[in-house]
């Protein structure tokens, strides 16, 4: 028996009916049923036969089939136990796929890259469960995982937040964190009718290509991200007020004012006007005073 080719939405329906699959809202299950979108994701991820690919949330294996045809090896992590027998069926013809029934947030991805890719940078590809987009992406970047690129379907609004610069309403801590680690590029906008069931929000495919070196240097990256979070916690306040009201920071009002001045920023500036370079410079002004 050969596995059903899932690019065709009729096959998806057949598989779901055969296994009497019940969608779990809590797992963010919206399965892709559009071949053009699948082709676009795989092309944007630039996968070759050399590549080890981590797929997060394979669902019934639709994209996994595409990835397995393009890559050397695919490792797919799926939390929903009900999907495992389905995946064993739909991926039976692909000898280069491993399925793990686990919560991705509990997987040691660094170890996975060691064991399956000799610690070399891996490619991550996924139609992400939207409820955990940020922890997944930040976990990959901050967890010292060797990453080449992350090509993922996310909520459109989140893709916009990752890509924008200062002075726009979408600009915030996520924009700065993503842009510190990677170059974002929105590959395509994807409407709800490309999924089953249809999500209530628009979606977009975004590729994050890991920088070899961060675009800015700071003496204390952790402090810089604490400052960034504090600056955006209270968006309508000035930077000085945001930093002095933050529970994460313990600088006095005067120290904050002096650091802002030393960084060459106007006293009444708001956090949302600062670039990544500004945040790096401001951080170093705090370090200089205390370090
Ligand atoms: N890749 C499939 C597709 O494109 O049709 C499914 C994508 S669906 C948006 C998200 C998938 O992630 C679901 O299969 C869901 O069960 C799985 N998932 C949700 N939370 C997860 C977690 N914490 N760890 C691993 N998989 C998860």
Short mmCIF file of C-alpha atoms and ligand atoms in Angstrom, two decimals:
data_model
loop_
_atom_site.label_atom_id
_atom_site.label_comp_id
_atom_site.label_asym_id
_atom_site.label_seq_id
_atom_site.Cartn_x
_atom_site.Cartn_y
_atom_site.Cartn_z
CA UNK A 1 0.00 0.00 0.00
CA UNK A 2 1.28 3.49 -0.72
CA UNK A 3 0.59 6.48 1.47
CA UNK A 4 -2.07 8.97 0.39
CA UNK A 5 -0.63 12.15 -1.14
CA UNK A 6 -2.05 14.86 1.05
CA UNK A 7 -1.47 17.90 -1.17
CA UNK A 8 -4.92 17.10 -2.56
CA UNK A 9 -7.56 18.36 -0.06
CA UNK A 10 -9.85 15.42 -0.87
CA UNK A 11 -7.20 13.07 0.53
CA UNK A 12 -7.04 15.14 3.70
CA UNK A 13 -10.78 14.71 4.17
CA UNK A 14 -10.50 10.96 3.47
CA UNK A 15 -7.74 10.55 6.05
CA UNK A 16 -9.61 12.59 8.68
CA UNK A 17 -12.74 10.51 8.13
CA UNK A 18 -10.88 7.18 8.10
CA UNK A 19 -9.44 7.93 11.54
CA UNK A 20 -12.51 9.82 12.80
CA UNK A 21 -10.15 12.62 13.75
CA UNK A 22 -11.52 15.35 16.01
CA UNK A 23 -9.80 18.75 15.76
CA UNK A 24 -8.42 20.04 19.05
CA UNK A 25 -8.78 23.78 19.35
CA UNK A 26 -6.39 23.90 22.29
CA UNK A 27 -3.57 22.63 20.03
CA UNK A 28 -4.13 25.32 17.36
CA UNK A 29 -4.98 22.75 14.70
CA UNK A 30 -5.56 24.33 11.29
CA UNK A 31 -4.31 21.98 8.61
CA UNK A 32 -2.99 23.26 5.29
CA UNK A 33 -4.96 22.18 2.23
CA UNK A 34 -3.42 24.37 -0.49
CA UNK A 35 -0.66 22.95 -2.68
CA UNK A 36 0.54 26.39 -3.84
CA UNK A 37 1.14 27.47 -0.26
CA UNK A 38 2.93 24.20 0.52
CA UNK A 39 5.18 24.65 -2.54
CA UNK A 40 5.91 28.24 -1.50
CA UNK A 41 6.91 27.28 2.05
CA UNK A 42 9.24 24.52 0.92
CA UNK A 43 10.81 26.76 -1.77
CA UNK A 44 11.26 29.65 0.70
CA UNK A 45 13.02 27.33 3.15
CA UNK A 46 15.58 26.49 0.41
CA UNK A 47 15.80 22.87 1.43
CA UNK A 48 18.32 20.58 -0.22
CA UNK A 49 19.22 16.90 0.12
CA UNK A 50 21.96 17.91 2.58
CA UNK A 51 19.50 19.36 5.07
CA UNK A 52 18.18 18.18 8.40
CA UNK A 53 14.76 19.74 8.93
CA UNK A 54 12.86 20.06 12.18
CA UNK A 55 9.11 20.29 11.65
CA UNK A 56 7.00 21.50 14.55
CA UNK A 57 3.43 20.13 14.59
CA UNK A 58 3.18 17.93 11.46
CA UNK A 59 -0.60 17.44 11.87
CA UNK A 60 -1.55 14.62 9.49
CA UNK A 61 1.78 14.94 7.65
CA UNK A 62 0.78 17.13 4.68
CA UNK A 63 3.85 19.38 4.73
CA UNK A 64 6.01 16.55 6.08
CA UNK A 65 5.56 14.71 2.77
CA UNK A 66 6.86 17.76 0.89
CA UNK A 67 9.74 18.24 3.31
CA UNK A 68 10.73 14.57 3.22
CA UNK A 69 10.93 14.68 -0.59
CA UNK A 70 13.24 17.71 -0.48
CA UNK A 71 15.45 17.08 2.59
CA UNK A 72 17.97 14.48 3.74
CA UNK A 73 16.16 13.95 7.01
CA UNK A 74 13.01 15.29 8.69
CA UNK A 75 12.34 15.16 12.42
CA UNK A 76 8.72 16.02 13.24
CA UNK A 77 7.46 16.76 16.77
CA UNK A 78 3.70 16.43 17.32
CA UNK A 79 1.96 16.87 20.68
CA UNK A 80 -1.39 15.26 19.81
CA UNK A 81 -1.25 11.52 20.43
CA UNK A 82 -4.29 10.97 18.19
CA UNK A 83 -2.24 12.09 15.19
CA UNK A 84 0.57 9.54 15.62
CA UNK A 85 -1.17 6.52 13.98
CA UNK A 86 -2.28 8.83 11.17
CA UNK A 87 1.29 10.04 10.62
CA UNK A 88 2.55 6.44 10.62
CA UNK A 89 0.10 5.79 7.81
CA UNK A 90 0.59 8.93 5.71
CA UNK A 91 4.39 8.85 6.03
CA UNK A 92 4.90 5.11 5.56
CA UNK A 93 6.69 5.60 2.21
CA UNK A 94 9.21 8.07 3.60
CA UNK A 95 12.16 6.35 5.26
CA UNK A 96 13.84 9.65 6.18
CA UNK A 97 11.18 10.86 8.64
CA UNK A 98 11.17 10.43 12.44
CA UNK A 99 8.05 11.29 14.43
CA UNK A 100 8.23 12.21 18.10
CA UNK A 101 5.06 12.50 20.18
CA UNK A 102 6.06 15.37 22.49
CA UNK A 103 5.46 19.01 23.35
CA UNK A 104 8.04 20.97 21.31
CA UNK A 105 8.66 23.25 24.30
CA UNK A 106 10.00 20.22 26.20
CA UNK A 107 12.34 18.97 23.46
CA UNK A 108 16.10 19.54 23.76
CA UNK A 109 16.56 20.83 20.20
CA UNK A 110 20.25 21.54 20.69
CA UNK A 111 20.80 17.86 21.47
CA UNK A 112 18.69 16.90 18.47
CA UNK A 113 20.92 19.00 16.20
CA UNK A 114 24.02 17.36 17.77
CA UNK A 115 22.71 13.85 17.26
CA UNK A 116 21.15 14.24 13.82
CA UNK A 117 23.20 17.01 12.21
CA UNK A 118 26.63 16.91 13.93
CA UNK A 119 25.75 20.18 15.68
CA UNK A 120 25.58 22.02 12.35
CA UNK A 121 22.83 24.62 11.72
CA UNK A 122 19.41 23.11 11.14
CA UNK A 123 16.39 24.38 9.24
CA UNK A 124 13.09 24.70 11.06
CA UNK A 125 9.91 24.63 9.00
CA UNK A 126 6.37 24.68 10.38
CA UNK A 127 2.80 25.73 10.12
CA UNK A 128 2.98 26.80 13.76
CA UNK A 129 0.32 26.38 16.44
CA UNK A 130 -0.36 30.12 16.88
CA UNK A 131 -0.88 30.00 20.64
CA UNK A 132 2.84 29.35 21.23
CA UNK A 133 4.51 31.17 18.31
CA UNK A 134 6.62 33.49 20.47
CA UNK A 135 7.92 30.92 23.00
CA UNK A 136 8.84 28.55 20.15
CA UNK A 137 10.75 31.17 18.16
CA UNK A 138 12.45 32.79 21.13
CA UNK A 139 13.31 29.35 22.52
CA UNK A 140 15.05 28.50 19.25
CA UNK A 141 17.02 31.76 19.20
CA UNK A 142 17.87 32.00 22.89
CA UNK A 143 18.46 28.31 23.53
CA UNK A 144 21.80 28.24 21.69
CA UNK A 145 20.31 25.96 19.07
CA UNK A 146 22.39 25.98 15.85
CA UNK A 147 19.85 27.49 13.43
CA UNK A 148 20.24 28.22 9.73
CA UNK A 149 16.71 29.51 9.17
CA UNK A 150 13.18 29.30 10.49
CA UNK A 151 10.44 29.31 7.85
CA UNK A 152 7.03 29.36 9.46
CA UNK A 153 3.37 30.10 9.01
CA UNK A 154 2.25 32.51 11.73
CA UNK A 155 -0.64 34.86 12.35
CA UNK A 156 -0.31 37.73 9.86
CA UNK A 157 -0.23 40.34 12.61
CA UNK A 158 2.66 38.53 14.30
CA UNK A 159 4.61 38.33 11.01
CA UNK A 160 4.17 42.10 10.66
CA UNK A 161 5.38 42.66 14.22
CA UNK A 162 8.50 40.62 13.53
CA UNK A 163 9.38 42.63 10.42
CA UNK A 164 8.66 46.30 11.21
CA UNK A 165 10.99 49.07 12.36
CA UNK A 166 10.57 51.97 14.82
CA UNK A 167 7.70 54.42 14.71
CA UNK A 168 4.93 51.99 13.76
CA UNK A 169 2.20 50.59 15.99
CA UNK A 170 3.37 46.99 15.45
CA UNK A 171 6.94 47.74 16.56
CA UNK A 172 7.82 46.22 19.91
CA UNK A 173 9.93 43.78 21.91
CA UNK A 174 9.24 40.93 19.46
CA UNK A 175 10.43 43.01 16.46
CA UNK A 176 13.69 43.82 18.22
CA UNK A 177 14.28 40.30 19.53
CA UNK A 178 13.69 38.70 16.12
CA UNK A 179 15.80 41.31 14.30
CA UNK A 180 18.67 40.91 16.75
CA UNK A 181 18.93 37.24 15.85
CA UNK A 182 17.71 37.08 12.25
CA UNK A 183 16.79 38.79 9.01
CA UNK A 184 12.99 38.54 8.60
CA UNK A 185 11.34 38.24 5.19
CA UNK A 186 7.60 37.84 4.62
CA UNK A 187 7.24 35.23 1.89
CA UNK A 188 3.46 35.26 1.40
CA UNK A 189 0.17 36.24 2.96
CA UNK A 190 -2.17 33.28 3.30
CA UNK A 191 -5.97 33.60 3.59
CA UNK A 192 -8.10 31.46 5.94
CA UNK A 193 -9.51 29.32 3.08
CA UNK A 194 -6.13 27.59 2.66
CA UNK A 195 -6.70 25.75 5.96
CA UNK A 196 -9.08 23.21 7.45
CA UNK A 197 -10.75 24.32 9.65
CA UNK A 198 -10.44 27.97 8.66
CA UNK A 199 -8.70 30.15 11.27
CA UNK A 200 -10.41 33.39 12.30
CA UNK A 201 -7.28 35.42 11.49
CA UNK A 202 -5.15 35.98 8.41
CA UNK A 203 -1.81 34.17 8.20
CA UNK A 204 1.59 34.77 6.65
CA UNK A 205 4.69 32.74 5.90
CA UNK A 206 7.82 34.38 7.25
CA UNK A 207 11.44 33.28 6.84
CA UNK A 208 13.91 34.24 9.55
CA UNK A 209 17.48 33.79 8.35
CA UNK A 210 19.85 33.64 11.30
CA UNK A 211 22.54 36.36 11.35
CA UNK A 212 26.07 35.01 11.56
CA UNK A 213 26.89 37.94 13.83
CA UNK A 214 24.27 40.08 15.60
CA UNK A 215 23.78 43.42 13.78
CA UNK A 216 24.67 45.37 16.96
CA UNK A 217 27.13 44.77 19.75
CA UNK A 218 26.34 45.36 23.40
CA UNK A 219 28.26 44.54 26.54
CA UNK A 220 25.23 42.87 28.14
CA UNK A 221 22.64 41.28 25.84
CA UNK A 222 20.44 40.10 28.72
CA UNK A 223 20.27 43.60 30.18
CA UNK A 224 19.50 45.01 26.72
CA UNK A 225 16.47 42.72 26.41
CA UNK A 226 15.32 43.64 29.93
CA UNK A 227 15.54 47.31 28.92
CA UNK A 228 13.66 46.60 25.68
CA UNK A 229 10.84 44.78 27.50
CA UNK A 230 10.58 47.55 30.08
CA UNK A 231 10.43 50.20 27.35
CA UNK A 232 7.44 48.58 25.68
CA UNK A 233 5.56 47.48 28.79
CA UNK A 234 4.05 50.91 29.09
CA UNK A 235 3.91 52.08 25.51
CA UNK A 236 2.38 55.47 26.15
CA UNK A 237 4.94 56.48 28.77
CA UNK A 238 8.31 58.04 28.05
CA UNK A 239 11.34 55.78 28.00
CA UNK A 240 12.53 57.27 31.32
CA UNK A 241 9.20 56.47 33.02
CA UNK A 242 8.94 53.02 31.48
CA UNK A 243 12.41 52.10 32.74
CA UNK A 244 11.89 53.46 36.23
CA UNK A 245 8.52 51.71 36.63
CA UNK A 246 9.85 48.33 35.53
CA UNK A 247 10.03 45.50 38.06
CA UNK A 248 12.83 43.94 36.03
CA UNK A 249 15.24 46.89 36.47
CA UNK A 250 16.52 48.57 39.59
CA UNK A 251 18.09 51.79 38.36
CA UNK A 252 17.22 55.07 40.05
CA UNK A 253 15.42 57.82 38.16
CA UNK A 254 18.60 59.85 38.07
CA UNK A 255 20.71 56.97 36.75
CA UNK A 256 18.13 56.45 34.01
CA UNK A 257 18.09 60.12 33.01
CA UNK A 258 21.88 60.19 32.90
CA UNK A 259 22.09 57.05 30.77
CA UNK A 260 19.49 58.39 28.32
CA UNK A 261 21.47 61.62 28.00
CA UNK A 262 24.80 59.80 27.66
CA UNK A 263 23.30 57.71 24.86
CA UNK A 264 22.49 60.94 23.01
CA UNK A 265 18.71 60.46 23.21
CA UNK A 266 16.18 63.25 23.93
CA UNK A 267 14.98 63.29 27.57
CA UNK A 268 11.30 62.83 26.64
CA UNK A 269 11.86 60.10 24.03
CA UNK A 270 9.51 57.09 23.90
CA UNK A 271 10.78 53.52 23.64
CA UNK A 272 8.98 52.94 20.36
CA UNK A 273 11.22 55.51 18.64
CA UNK A 274 14.45 53.65 19.45
CA UNK A 275 16.28 51.43 16.97
CA UNK A 276 18.18 48.30 17.95
CA UNK A 277 21.41 50.37 17.76
CA UNK A 278 19.88 52.91 20.19
CA UNK A 279 19.00 50.15 22.66
CA UNK A 280 22.51 48.67 22.41
CA UNK A 281 24.10 52.07 23.03
CA UNK A 282 21.76 52.83 25.91
CA UNK A 283 22.53 49.45 27.49
CA UNK A 284 26.26 50.15 27.31
CA UNK A 285 25.71 53.50 29.06
CA UNK A 286 24.14 51.63 31.99
CA UNK A 287 26.95 49.04 31.98
CA UNK A 288 29.63 51.76 31.93
CA UNK A 289 28.17 53.34 35.03
CA UNK A 290 27.87 50.08 36.94
CA UNK A 291 30.31 47.67 35.29
N1 LIG B 1 1.66 20.96 9.80
C1 LIG B 1 0.24 20.67 9.73
C2 LIG B 1 -0.35 21.32 8.53
O1 LIG B 1 0.25 22.30 8.05
O2 LIG B 1 -1.40 20.90 8.07
C3 LIG B 1 -0.48 21.09 11.01
C4 LIG B 1 -0.34 22.54 11.44
S1 LIG B 1 -1.38 23.02 12.78
C5 LIG B 1 -1.46 24.77 12.51
C6 LIG B 1 -0.33 22.95 14.23
C7 LIG B 1 0.11 21.57 14.65
O3 LIG B 1 0.93 21.68 15.82
C8 LIG B 1 -1.03 20.64 15.05
O4 LIG B 1 -0.84 19.37 14.48
C9 LIG B 1 -0.94 20.56 16.58
O5 LIG B 1 -1.45 19.37 17.13
C10 LIG B 1 0.55 20.72 16.78
N2 LIG B 1 0.95 21.25 18.10
C11 LIG B 1 0.27 22.12 18.90
N3 LIG B 1 0.96 22.40 20.02
C12 LIG B 1 2.12 21.69 19.93
C13 LIG B 1 3.25 21.56 20.81
N4 LIG B 1 3.32 22.22 21.96
N5 LIG B 1 4.25 20.72 20.43
C14 LIG B 1 4.19 20.05 19.23
N6 LIG B 1 3.14 20.14 18.40
C15 LIG B 1 2.12 20.96 18.71
#
